[in-house]
PDB file of C-alpha atoms and ligand atoms in Angstrom:
ATOM      1  CA  UNK A   1    -110.773   1.848 -30.463  1.00  0.00           C
ATOM      2  CA  UNK A   2    -107.336   1.783 -28.842  1.00  0.00           C
ATOM      3  CA  UNK A   3    -106.607   4.473 -26.269  1.00  0.00           C
ATOM      4  CA  UNK A   4    -103.498   6.152 -27.689  1.00  0.00           C
ATOM      5  CA  UNK A   5    -103.501   9.564 -26.091  1.00  0.00           C
ATOM      6  CA  UNK A   6    -103.296  10.804 -22.530  1.00  0.00           C
ATOM      7  CA  UNK A   7    -103.691  14.130 -20.804  1.00  0.00           C
ATOM      8  CA  UNK A   8    -101.829  15.057 -17.636  1.00  0.00           C
ATOM      9  CA  UNK A   9    -103.096  18.263 -16.041  1.00  0.00           C
ATOM     10  CA  UNK A  10    -100.248  20.083 -14.305  1.00  0.00           C
ATOM     11  CA  UNK A  11    -101.310  23.711 -14.163  1.00  0.00           C
ATOM     12  CA  UNK A  12    -102.290  24.058 -10.505  1.00  0.00           C
ATOM     13  CA  UNK A  13    -100.467  26.295  -8.044  1.00  0.00           C
ATOM     14  CA  UNK A  14     -99.518  23.529  -5.618  1.00  0.00           C
ATOM     15  CA  UNK A  15    -100.282  25.697  -2.608  1.00  0.00           C
ATOM     16  CA  UNK A  16    -100.120  22.708  -0.247  1.00  0.00           C
ATOM     17  CA  UNK A  17     -96.368  22.564  -0.844  1.00  0.00           C
ATOM     18  CA  UNK A  18     -95.505  26.208  -0.391  1.00  0.00           C
ATOM     19  CA  UNK A  19     -92.867  27.565  -0.126  1.00  0.00           C
ATOM     20  CA  UNK A  20     -91.272  24.766  -2.225  1.00  0.00           C
ATOM     21  CA  UNK A  21     -93.730  25.485  -5.031  1.00  0.00           C
ATOM     22  CA  UNK A  22     -93.366  29.261  -5.044  1.00  0.00           C
ATOM     23  CA  UNK A  23     -91.162  29.213  -8.111  1.00  0.00           C
ATOM     24  CA  UNK A  24     -91.096  25.539  -9.142  1.00  0.00           C
ATOM     25  CA  UNK A  25     -93.948  23.286 -10.240  1.00  0.00           C
ATOM     26  CA  UNK A  26     -95.153  20.810  -7.639  1.00  0.00           C
ATOM     27  CA  UNK A  27     -95.017  18.168 -10.393  1.00  0.00           C
ATOM     28  CA  UNK A  28     -91.222  18.548 -10.393  1.00  0.00           C
ATOM     29  CA  UNK A  29     -90.872  17.729  -6.681  1.00  0.00           C
ATOM     30  CA  UNK A  30     -88.987  14.437  -6.631  1.00  0.00           C
ATOM     31  CA  UNK A  31     -89.880  11.155  -5.011  1.00  0.00           C
ATOM     32  CA  UNK A  32     -86.252  10.403  -4.126  1.00  0.00           C
ATOM     33  CA  UNK A  33     -84.620  11.406  -7.423  1.00  0.00           C
ATOM     34  CA  UNK A  34     -87.416  11.302  -9.982  1.00  0.00           C
ATOM     35  CA  UNK A  35     -89.954  14.124 -10.413  1.00  0.00           C
ATOM     36  CA  UNK A  36     -93.506  13.035  -9.580  1.00  0.00           C
ATOM     37  CA  UNK A  37     -94.656  13.824 -13.112  1.00  0.00           C
ATOM     38  CA  UNK A  38     -92.090  11.415 -14.549  1.00  0.00           C
ATOM     39  CA  UNK A  39     -93.631   8.568 -12.511  1.00  0.00           C
ATOM     40  CA  UNK A  40     -96.979   9.500 -14.087  1.00  0.00           C
ATOM     41  CA  UNK A  41     -95.581   9.728 -17.634  1.00  0.00           C
ATOM     42  CA  UNK A  42     -93.896   6.329 -17.177  1.00  0.00           C
ATOM     43  CA  UNK A  43     -97.198   4.781 -16.099  1.00  0.00           C
ATOM     44  CA  UNK A  44     -98.827   6.096 -19.276  1.00  0.00           C
ATOM     45  CA  UNK A  45     -95.984   4.839 -21.469  1.00  0.00           C
ATOM     46  CA  UNK A  46     -95.994   1.379 -19.820  1.00  0.00           C
ATOM     47  CA  UNK A  47     -99.734   1.277 -20.534  1.00  0.00           C
ATOM     48  CA  UNK A  48     -99.266   1.669 -24.289  1.00  0.00           C
ATOM     49  CA  UNK A  49    -100.053   5.387 -24.522  1.00  0.00           C
ATOM     50  CA  UNK A  50     -98.231   6.908 -27.499  1.00  0.00           C
ATOM     51  CA  UNK A  51     -98.910  10.634 -27.216  1.00  0.00           C
ATOM     52  CA  UNK A  52     -99.091  12.667 -24.027  1.00  0.00           C
ATOM     53  CA  UNK A  53    -100.313  16.209 -23.568  1.00  0.00           C
ATOM     54  CA  UNK A  54     -99.308  17.995 -20.383  1.00  0.00           C
ATOM     55  CA  UNK A  55    -101.473  20.973 -19.427  1.00  0.00           C
ATOM     56  CA  UNK A  56     -99.132  23.573 -17.958  1.00  0.00           C
ATOM     57  CA  UNK A  57     -99.029  27.305 -17.286  1.00  0.00           C
ATOM     58  CA  UNK A  58     -96.470  30.052 -17.828  1.00  0.00           C
ATOM     59  CA  UNK A  59     -94.553  29.094 -14.665  1.00  0.00           C
ATOM     60  CA  UNK A  60     -94.082  25.466 -15.587  1.00  0.00           C
ATOM     61  CA  UNK A  61     -91.470  25.512 -18.337  1.00  0.00           C
ATOM     62  CA  UNK A  62     -89.209  23.269 -16.235  1.00  0.00           C
ATOM     63  CA  UNK A  63     -91.695  20.440 -16.906  1.00  0.00           C
ATOM     64  CA  UNK A  64     -91.342  20.966 -20.657  1.00  0.00           C
ATOM     65  CA  UNK A  65     -87.556  21.153 -20.292  1.00  0.00           C
ATOM     66  CA  UNK A  66     -87.467  17.947 -18.255  1.00  0.00           C
ATOM     67  CA  UNK A  67     -88.939  15.908 -21.108  1.00  0.00           C
ATOM     68  CA  UNK A  68     -86.850  17.651 -23.765  1.00  0.00           C
ATOM     69  CA  UNK A  69     -83.220  16.907 -24.596  1.00  0.00           C
ATOM     70  CA  UNK A  70     -80.546  18.726 -22.651  1.00  0.00           C
ATOM     71  CA  UNK A  71     -77.621  18.834 -25.060  1.00  0.00           C
ATOM     72  CA  UNK A  72     -75.323  20.765 -22.730  1.00  0.00           C
ATOM     73  CA  UNK A  73     -75.824  18.313 -19.909  1.00  0.00           C
ATOM     74  CA  UNK A  74     -75.403  15.368 -22.291  1.00  0.00           C
ATOM     75  CA  UNK A  75     -72.161  16.846 -23.612  1.00  0.00           C
ATOM     76  CA  UNK A  76     -70.902  17.418 -20.082  1.00  0.00           C
ATOM     77  CA  UNK A  77     -71.708  13.860 -18.938  1.00  0.00           C
ATOM     78  CA  UNK A  78     -70.093  12.401 -22.048  1.00  0.00           C
ATOM     79  CA  UNK A  79     -66.930  14.446 -21.548  1.00  0.00           C
ATOM     80  CA  UNK A  80     -66.688  13.069 -17.979  1.00  0.00           C
ATOM     81  CA  UNK A  81     -67.327   9.485 -19.158  1.00  0.00           C
ATOM     82  CA  UNK A  82     -70.490   9.318 -17.052  1.00  0.00           C
ATOM     83  CA  UNK A  83     -72.255   7.020 -19.472  1.00  0.00           C
ATOM     84  CA  UNK A  84     -74.862   5.670 -17.073  1.00  0.00           C
ATOM     85  CA  UNK A  85     -76.074   9.167 -16.215  1.00  0.00           C
ATOM     86  CA  UNK A  86     -75.948  10.084 -19.892  1.00  0.00           C
ATOM     87  CA  UNK A  87     -78.205   7.153 -20.737  1.00  0.00           C
ATOM     88  CA  UNK A  88     -80.577   8.116 -17.911  1.00  0.00           C
ATOM     89  CA  UNK A  89     -80.847  11.721 -19.090  1.00  0.00           C
ATOM     90  CA  UNK A  90     -81.344  10.729 -22.735  1.00  0.00           C
ATOM     91  CA  UNK A  91     -83.955   8.106 -21.963  1.00  0.00           C
ATOM     92  CA  UNK A  92     -86.276  10.735 -20.441  1.00  0.00           C
ATOM     93  CA  UNK A  93     -86.537  12.639 -23.696  1.00  0.00           C
ATOM     94  CA  UNK A  94     -87.205   9.370 -25.554  1.00  0.00           C
ATOM     95  CA  UNK A  95     -90.028   8.223 -23.289  1.00  0.00           C
ATOM     96  CA  UNK A  96     -92.926   9.192 -25.581  1.00  0.00           C
ATOM     97  CA  UNK A  97     -94.167  12.002 -27.788  1.00  0.00           C
ATOM     98  CA  UNK A  98     -94.820  14.629 -25.174  1.00  0.00           C
ATOM     99  CA  UNK A  99     -96.568  17.899 -25.943  1.00  0.00           C
ATOM    100  CA  UNK A 100     -97.730  20.740 -23.774  1.00  0.00           C
ATOM    101  CA  UNK A 101    -100.367  23.409 -23.885  1.00  0.00           C
ATOM    102  CA  UNK A 102    -100.878  26.251 -21.450  1.00  0.00           C
ATOM    103  CA  UNK A 103    -104.032  26.766 -19.450  1.00  0.00           C
ATOM    104  CA  UNK A 104    -104.280  30.528 -19.404  1.00  0.00           C
ATOM    105  CA  UNK A 105    -106.499  30.852 -16.325  1.00  0.00           C
ATOM    106  CA  UNK A 106    -106.845  28.477 -13.391  1.00  0.00           C
ATOM    107  CA  UNK A 107    -110.543  27.721 -13.691  1.00  0.00           C
ATOM    108  CA  UNK A 108    -110.510  24.135 -12.460  1.00  0.00           C
ATOM    109  CA  UNK A 109    -109.796  20.581 -13.591  1.00  0.00           C
ATOM    110  CA  UNK A 110    -112.631  20.508 -16.124  1.00  0.00           C
ATOM    111  CA  UNK A 111    -111.317  23.671 -17.731  1.00  0.00           C
ATOM    112  CA  UNK A 112    -107.773  22.217 -17.827  1.00  0.00           C
ATOM    113  CA  UNK A 113    -109.024  19.097 -19.628  1.00  0.00           C
ATOM    114  CA  UNK A 114    -110.913  21.275 -22.118  1.00  0.00           C
ATOM    115  CA  UNK A 115    -107.522  22.700 -23.168  1.00  0.00           C
ATOM    116  CA  UNK A 116    -106.792  19.235 -24.651  1.00  0.00           C
ATOM    117  CA  UNK A 117    -109.769  19.300 -27.037  1.00  0.00           C
ATOM    118  CA  UNK A 118    -107.853  19.952 -30.273  1.00  0.00           C
ATOM    119  CA  UNK A 119    -105.057  17.544 -29.345  1.00  0.00           C
ATOM    120  CA  UNK A 120    -107.465  14.706 -28.606  1.00  0.00           C
ATOM    121  CA  UNK A 121    -109.787  15.181 -31.583  1.00  0.00           C
ATOM    122  CA  UNK A 122    -112.382  12.470 -31.941  1.00  0.00           C
ATOM    123  CA  UNK A 123    -110.938   9.523 -30.014  1.00  0.00           C
ATOM    124  CA  UNK A 124    -111.097   8.126 -26.483  1.00  0.00           C
ATOM    125  CA  UNK A 125    -108.328   9.312 -24.192  1.00  0.00           C
ATOM    126  CA  UNK A 126    -106.811   8.747 -20.775  1.00  0.00           C
ATOM    127  CA  UNK A 127    -106.403  11.264 -17.980  1.00  0.00           C
ATOM    128  CA  UNK A 128    -103.815  10.827 -15.231  1.00  0.00           C
ATOM    129  CA  UNK A 129    -103.757  13.300 -12.349  1.00  0.00           C
ATOM    130  CA  UNK A 130    -100.318  14.171 -11.049  1.00  0.00           C
ATOM    131  CA  UNK A 131    -101.249  14.037  -7.363  1.00  0.00           C
ATOM    132  CA  UNK A 132    -102.076  10.349  -7.563  1.00  0.00           C
ATOM    133  CA  UNK A 133     -99.198   7.928  -8.003  1.00  0.00           C
ATOM    134  CA  UNK A 134    -100.400   4.339  -8.267  1.00  0.00           C
ATOM    135  CA  UNK A 135     -98.057   1.397  -7.896  1.00  0.00           C
ATOM    136  CA  UNK A 136     -98.924  -1.919  -9.476  1.00  0.00           C
ATOM    137  CA  UNK A 137     -95.963  -4.008 -10.599  1.00  0.00           C
ATOM    138  CA  UNK A 138     -98.062  -6.182 -12.923  1.00  0.00           C
ATOM    139  CA  UNK A 139    -100.557  -3.932 -14.728  1.00  0.00           C
ATOM    140  CA  UNK A 140    -100.309  -0.143 -14.389  1.00  0.00           C
ATOM    141  CA  UNK A 141    -103.543   1.501 -13.219  1.00  0.00           C
ATOM    142  CA  UNK A 142    -104.316   3.355 -16.447  1.00  0.00           C
ATOM    143  CA  UNK A 143    -103.711   0.171 -18.450  1.00  0.00           C
ATOM    144  CA  UNK A 144    -106.308  -1.577 -16.272  1.00  0.00           C
ATOM    145  CA  UNK A 145    -108.784   1.192 -17.142  1.00  0.00           C
ATOM    146  CA  UNK A 146    -107.924   0.942 -20.863  1.00  0.00           C
ATOM    147  CA  UNK A 147    -108.631  -2.802 -20.708  1.00  0.00           C
ATOM    148  CA  UNK A 148    -112.053  -2.151 -19.172  1.00  0.00           C
ATOM    149  CA  UNK A 149    -112.691   0.557 -21.782  1.00  0.00           C
ATOM    150  CA  UNK A 150    -111.984  -2.001 -24.531  1.00  0.00           C
ATOM    151  CA  UNK A 151    -114.502  -4.329 -22.952  1.00  0.00           C
ATOM    152  CA  UNK A 152    -117.356  -1.855 -22.343  1.00  0.00           C
ATOM    153  CA  UNK A 153    -116.621   0.747 -25.039  1.00  0.00           C
ATOM    154  CA  UNK A 154    -117.691   3.550 -22.723  1.00  0.00           C
ATOM    155  CA  UNK A 155    -116.016   5.977 -20.354  1.00  0.00           C
ATOM    156  CA  UNK A 156    -114.386   4.496 -17.243  1.00  0.00           C
ATOM    157  CA  UNK A 157    -113.356   6.253 -14.034  1.00  0.00           C
ATOM    158  CA  UNK A 158    -110.874   4.602 -11.672  1.00  0.00           C
ATOM    159  CA  UNK A 159    -112.090   4.344  -8.089  1.00  0.00           C
ATOM    160  CA  UNK A 160    -111.055   2.966  -4.734  1.00  0.00           C
ATOM    161  CA  UNK A 161    -112.856   2.951  -1.410  1.00  0.00           C
ATOM    162  CA  UNK A 162    -111.829   5.733   0.969  1.00  0.00           C
ATOM    163  CA  UNK A 163    -112.592   6.194   4.679  1.00  0.00           C
ATOM    164  CA  UNK A 164    -115.790   8.106   5.545  1.00  0.00           C
ATOM    165  CA  UNK A 165    -113.716  11.007   6.784  1.00  0.00           C
ATOM    166  CA  UNK A 166    -112.217  11.451   3.304  1.00  0.00           C
ATOM    167  CA  UNK A 167    -115.274  11.389   1.012  1.00  0.00           C
ATOM    168  CA  UNK A 168    -115.503  15.196   0.999  1.00  0.00           C
ATOM    169  CA  UNK A 169    -112.049  15.411  -0.656  1.00  0.00           C
ATOM    170  CA  UNK A 170    -112.998  13.531  -3.832  1.00  0.00           C
ATOM    171  CA  UNK A 171    -115.419  12.905  -6.657  1.00  0.00           C
ATOM    172  CA  UNK A 172    -117.683  10.127  -5.334  1.00  0.00           C
ATOM    173  CA  UNK A 173    -119.607   7.726  -7.594  1.00  0.00           C
ATOM    174  CA  UNK A 174    -122.921   5.933  -7.209  1.00  0.00           C
ATOM    175  CA  UNK A 175    -122.644   2.508  -8.866  1.00  0.00           C
ATOM    176  CA  UNK A 176    -125.741   0.578  -9.997  1.00  0.00           C
ATOM    177  CA  UNK A 177    -124.382  -2.613  -8.498  1.00  0.00           C
ATOM    178  CA  UNK A 178    -121.928  -3.327  -5.749  1.00  0.00           C
ATOM    179  CA  UNK A 179    -118.408  -3.482  -7.084  1.00  0.00           C
ATOM    180  CA  UNK A 180    -117.273  -6.831  -5.754  1.00  0.00           C
ATOM    181  CA  UNK A 181    -113.924  -8.539  -5.932  1.00  0.00           C
ATOM    182  CA  UNK A 182    -114.549 -10.766  -8.933  1.00  0.00           C
ATOM    183  CA  UNK A 183    -116.203  -8.139 -11.129  1.00  0.00           C
ATOM    184  CA  UNK A 184    -114.299  -4.999 -10.377  1.00  0.00           C
ATOM    185  CA  UNK A 185    -116.490  -2.600 -12.335  1.00  0.00           C
ATOM    186  CA  UNK A 186    -120.055  -1.367 -12.472  1.00  0.00           C
ATOM    187  CA  UNK A 187    -122.041   1.158 -14.448  1.00  0.00           C
ATOM    188  CA  UNK A 188    -122.609   4.336 -12.470  1.00  0.00           C
ATOM    189  CA  UNK A 189    -125.793   6.367 -12.155  1.00  0.00           C
ATOM    190  CA  UNK A 190    -124.424   9.443 -10.440  1.00  0.00           C
ATOM    191  CA  UNK A 191    -121.241  11.181  -9.450  1.00  0.00           C
ATOM    192  CA  UNK A 192    -120.761  14.092  -7.021  1.00  0.00           C
ATOM    193  CA  UNK A 193    -117.730  16.311  -6.565  1.00  0.00           C
ATOM    194  CA  UNK A 194    -116.594  16.641  -2.952  1.00  0.00           C
ATOM    195  CA  UNK A 195    -119.887  15.754  -1.263  1.00  0.00           C
ATOM    196  CA  UNK A 196    -120.520  16.001   2.457  1.00  0.00           C
ATOM    197  CA  UNK A 197    -120.694  12.613   4.181  1.00  0.00           C
ATOM    198  CA  UNK A 198    -124.491  12.905   4.259  1.00  0.00           C
ATOM    199  CA  UNK A 199    -124.679  13.560   0.497  1.00  0.00           C
ATOM    200  CA  UNK A 200    -122.094  10.944  -0.516  1.00  0.00           C
ATOM    201  CA  UNK A 201    -123.749   8.105  -2.462  1.00  0.00           C
ATOM    202  CA  UNK A 202    -120.904   5.658  -1.582  1.00  0.00           C
ATOM    203  CA  UNK A 203    -117.343   5.638  -0.352  1.00  0.00           C
ATOM    204  CA  UNK A 204    -115.961   4.978  -3.843  1.00  0.00           C
ATOM    205  CA  UNK A 205    -113.732   7.893  -4.756  1.00  0.00           C
ATOM    206  CA  UNK A 206    -112.329   8.759  -8.170  1.00  0.00           C
ATOM    207  CA  UNK A 207    -108.583   8.615  -7.636  1.00  0.00           C
ATOM    208  CA  UNK A 208    -106.958  10.373 -10.533  1.00  0.00           C
ATOM    209  CA  UNK A 209    -107.419   7.922 -13.418  1.00  0.00           C
ATOM    210  CA  UNK A 210    -110.007   8.237 -16.200  1.00  0.00           C
ATOM    211  CA  UNK A 211    -110.593   6.978 -19.754  1.00  0.00           C
ATOM    212  CA  UNK A 212    -113.168   9.202 -21.426  1.00  0.00           C
ATOM    213  CA  UNK A 213    -114.881   9.451 -24.768  1.00  0.00           C
ATOM    214  CA  UNK A 214    -114.445  12.737 -26.703  1.00  0.00           C
ATOM    215  CA  UNK A 215    -118.131  13.576 -26.115  1.00  0.00           C
ATOM    216  CA  UNK A 216    -116.935  15.057 -22.828  1.00  0.00           C
ATOM    217  CA  UNK A 217    -115.581  18.169 -24.616  1.00  0.00           C
ATOM    218  CA  UNK A 218    -118.863  19.860 -25.674  1.00  0.00           C
ATOM    219  CA  UNK A 219    -120.062  19.284 -22.110  1.00  0.00           C
ATOM    220  CA  UNK A 220    -116.927  20.893 -20.673  1.00  0.00           C
ATOM    221  CA  UNK A 221    -117.449  23.853 -22.994  1.00  0.00           C
ATOM    222  CA  UNK A 222    -120.838  24.558 -21.476  1.00  0.00           C
ATOM    223  CA  UNK A 223    -120.036  23.478 -17.924  1.00  0.00           C
ATOM    224  CA  UNK A 224    -120.855  26.062 -15.250  1.00  0.00           C
ATOM    225  CA  UNK A 225    -118.643  26.348 -12.150  1.00  0.00           C
ATOM    226  CA  UNK A 226    -119.381  23.888  -9.351  1.00  0.00           C
ATOM    227  CA  UNK A 227    -117.594  22.917  -6.141  1.00  0.00           C
ATOM    228  CA  UNK A 228    -115.057  25.568  -5.103  1.00  0.00           C
ATOM    229  CA  UNK A 229    -116.316  27.897  -7.863  1.00  0.00           C
ATOM    230  CA  UNK A 230    -114.353  25.787 -10.401  1.00  0.00           C
ATOM    231  CA  UNK A 231    -115.310  24.063 -13.639  1.00  0.00           C
ATOM    232  CA  UNK A 232    -115.336  20.484 -12.442  1.00  0.00           C
ATOM    233  CA  UNK A 233    -114.625  17.436 -14.587  1.00  0.00           C
ATOM    234  CA  UNK A 234    -116.928  15.437 -12.306  1.00  0.00           C
ATOM    235  CA  UNK A 235    -119.891  17.685 -13.175  1.00  0.00           C
ATOM    236  CA  UNK A 236    -119.318  17.208 -16.916  1.00  0.00           C
ATOM    237  CA  UNK A 237    -119.018  13.417 -16.504  1.00  0.00           C
ATOM    238  CA  UNK A 238    -122.287  13.527 -14.565  1.00  0.00           C
ATOM    239  CA  UNK A 239    -123.942  15.178 -17.588  1.00  0.00           C
ATOM    240  CA  UNK A 240    -122.319  12.613 -19.903  1.00  0.00           C
ATOM    241  CA  UNK A 241    -124.428  10.023 -18.050  1.00  0.00           C
ATOM    242  CA  UNK A 242    -127.522  11.450 -19.788  1.00  0.00           C
ATOM    243  CA  UNK A 243    -126.328  10.180 -23.161  1.00  0.00           C
ATOM    244  CA  UNK A 244    -123.710   7.477 -22.536  1.00  0.00           C
ATOM    245  CA  UNK A 245    -122.873   4.809 -20.026  1.00  0.00           C
ATOM    246  CA  UNK A 246    -120.018   5.529 -17.638  1.00  0.00           C
ATOM    247  CA  UNK A 247    -118.382   2.809 -15.562  1.00  0.00           C
ATOM    248  CA  UNK A 248    -116.489   2.893 -12.289  1.00  0.00           C
ATOM    249  CA  UNK A 249    -113.604   0.465 -12.104  1.00  0.00           C
ATOM    250  CA  UNK A 250    -112.009  -0.454  -8.801  1.00  0.00           C
ATOM    251  CA  UNK A 251    -108.384  -0.463  -9.937  1.00  0.00           C
ATOM    252  CA  UNK A 252    -105.726  -2.608  -8.281  1.00  0.00           C
ATOM    253  CA  UNK A 253    -102.653  -0.957  -6.860  1.00  0.00           C
ATOM    254  CA  UNK A 254    -101.427   1.116  -3.968  1.00  0.00           C
ATOM    255  CA  UNK A 255    -102.294   4.755  -4.472  1.00  0.00           C
ATOM    256  CA  UNK A 256    -100.227   7.528  -2.931  1.00  0.00           C
ATOM    257  CA  UNK A 257    -101.689  11.009  -2.608  1.00  0.00           C
ATOM    258  CA  UNK A 258     -98.470  12.878  -3.289  1.00  0.00           C
ATOM    259  CA  UNK A 259    -100.331  16.201  -3.306  1.00  0.00           C
ATOM    260  CA  UNK A 260    -100.539  15.788   0.447  1.00  0.00           C
ATOM    261  CA  UNK A 261     -97.487  16.005   2.720  1.00  0.00           C
ATOM    262  CA  UNK A 262     -98.051  12.701   4.528  1.00  0.00           C
ATOM    263  CA  UNK A 263     -98.821  10.868   1.283  1.00  0.00           C
ATOM    264  CA  UNK A 264     -95.676  12.344  -0.229  1.00  0.00           C
ATOM    265  CA  UNK A 265     -93.609  11.143   2.743  1.00  0.00           C
ATOM    266  CA  UNK A 266     -95.205   7.682   2.577  1.00  0.00           C
ATOM    267  CA  UNK A 267     -94.346   7.405  -1.118  1.00  0.00           C
ATOM    268  CA  UNK A 268     -90.771   8.523  -0.436  1.00  0.00           C
ATOM    269  CA  UNK A 269     -90.301   5.909   2.307  1.00  0.00           C
ATOM    270  CA  UNK A 270     -91.906   3.063   0.329  1.00  0.00           C
ATOM    271  CA  UNK A 271     -90.059   3.881  -2.890  1.00  0.00           C
ATOM    272  CA  UNK A 272     -86.747   4.071  -1.023  1.00  0.00           C
ATOM    273  CA  UNK A 273     -87.408   0.703   0.617  1.00  0.00           C
ATOM    274  CA  UNK A 274     -88.081  -0.758  -2.838  1.00  0.00           C
ATOM    275  CA  UNK A 275     -84.757   0.459  -4.254  1.00  0.00           C
ATOM    276  CA  UNK A 276     -81.903  -2.057  -4.292  1.00  0.00           C
ATOM    277  CA  UNK A 277     -79.296   0.687  -3.938  1.00  0.00           C
ATOM    278  CA  UNK A 278     -80.986   2.280  -0.905  1.00  0.00           C
ATOM    279  CA  UNK A 279     -83.149  -0.187   0.948  1.00  0.00           C
ATOM    280  CA  UNK A 280     -80.659  -1.757   3.400  1.00  0.00           C
ATOM    281  CA  UNK A 281     -79.069   1.440   4.640  1.00  0.00           C
ATOM    282  CA  UNK A 282     -82.378   3.268   4.623  1.00  0.00           C
ATOM    283  CA  UNK A 283     -84.037   0.521   6.677  1.00  0.00           C
ATOM    284  CA  UNK A 284     -81.206   0.744   9.251  1.00  0.00           C
ATOM    285  CA  UNK A 285     -81.705   4.491   9.395  1.00  0.00           C
ATOM    286  CA  UNK A 286     -85.469   4.144   9.870  1.00  0.00           C
ATOM    287  CA  UNK A 287     -84.998   1.556  12.633  1.00  0.00           C
ATOM    288  CA  UNK A 288     -82.614   3.881  14.460  1.00  0.00           C
ATOM    289  CA  UNK A 289     -85.039   6.798  14.178  1.00  0.00           C
ATOM    290  CA  UNK A 290     -87.998   4.712  15.353  1.00  0.00           C
ATOM    291  CA  UNK A 291     -86.020   3.342  18.324  1.00  0.00           C
ATOM    292  CA  UNK A 292     -84.965   6.821  19.319  1.00  0.00           C
ATOM    293  CA  UNK A 293     -88.518   8.143  19.208  1.00  0.00           C
ATOM    294  CA  UNK A 294     -89.859   5.091  21.114  1.00  0.00           C
ATOM    295  CA  UNK A 295     -87.202   5.663  23.832  1.00  0.00           C
ATOM    296  CA  UNK A 296     -88.112   9.345  23.996  1.00  0.00           C
ATOM    297  CA  UNK A 297     -91.822   8.563  24.377  1.00  0.00           C
ATOM    298  CA  UNK A 298     -91.090   6.120  27.237  1.00  0.00           C
ATOM    299  CA  UNK A 299     -88.988   8.659  29.143  1.00  0.00           C
TER     300      UNK A 299
HETATM  301  C1  G1P B 301    -109.653  16.111  -8.317  1.00  0.00           C
HETATM  302  C2  G1P B 301    -111.043  15.757  -8.844  1.00  0.00           C
HETATM  303  C3  G1P B 301    -111.739  14.777  -7.903  1.00  0.00           C
HETATM  304  C4  G1P B 301    -110.847  13.557  -7.703  1.00  0.00           C
HETATM  305  C5  G1P B 301    -109.461  13.970  -7.195  1.00  0.00           C
HETATM  306  C6  G1P B 301    -108.524  12.768  -7.138  1.00  0.00           C
HETATM  307  O1  G1P B 301    -109.808  16.861  -7.131  1.00  0.00           O
HETATM  308  O2  G1P B 301    -111.800  16.939  -8.988  1.00  0.00           O
HETATM  309  O3  G1P B 301    -112.984  14.392  -8.422  1.00  0.00           O
HETATM  310  O4  G1P B 301    -111.474  12.651  -6.797  1.00  0.00           O
HETATM  311  O5  G1P B 301    -108.876  14.950  -8.053  1.00  0.00           O
HETATM  312  O6  G1P B 301    -107.282  13.075  -6.625  1.00  0.00           O
HETATM  313  P1  G1P B 301    -108.604  17.774  -6.525  1.00  0.00           P
HETATM  314  O7  G1P B 301    -107.767  16.842  -5.705  1.00  0.00           O
HETATM  315  O8  G1P B 301    -107.873  18.351  -7.677  1.00  0.00           O
HETATM  316  O9  G1P B 301    -109.285  18.801  -5.687  1.00  0.00           O
END
């Protein structure tokens, strides 16, 4: 069955970016000039997803507005003959069918996904987390997962290897077989949310991309709080393993953790260097800055 729907949870407080996120959603913080959530929506659209549900809260109406039409702005741009900007603004509202639902209490990622139950109904669906931007010019990360889903007809979680020091930040999977380069996926037998290094069954971390079967919803409904006192998606997927196969797929692409300040800066630098209109001047600027700091260190 084709994966047509995606869920993007965006109801968190974004405390790591305070004070910027005091009154604006972290998902609206731009990488250069595009909000992070638009990068995520574009990945879903380029992967063939037709309907997207964004899980928001009462402070996140700017996300809903961003994907809606802005007739006043369009009128203004047209009256100033700014047709390129007009096209840009209009294209955002035409990206896909985008819906939103509010998570009324912040009870964790699993609880946020449960808010999508009615929207998803009885079909497989994709999840893209807003803190993880993945760049792959050929096949977007979630499309890679959809392709594996079509092959195995079971839930797939997207993983990449992380350093030992980072395993306690993620959901970590235990694959049956080694995930090697030629066969990039394996069935998993266990999955643990934010384990200590001693508990971690591997260094393969779930990095914000999932394709799940709808059987996850009854499990989320009965899921008790886990790590951090929150209802964890990882814990529900772990219970799904009792009745269905779940696969880990080592997706290809560079992943930026834009929920983290350094990851956000890295994405900003790399995306600027990839932009025709910015790269030359920006590179000169970076070289100057690096030379200055090297000279200062030598002094
Ligand atoms: C969430 C998930 C975790 C996953 C991570 C990826 O954690 O619970 O399993 O590995 O996203 O970014 P969070 O970063 O929201 O604490």
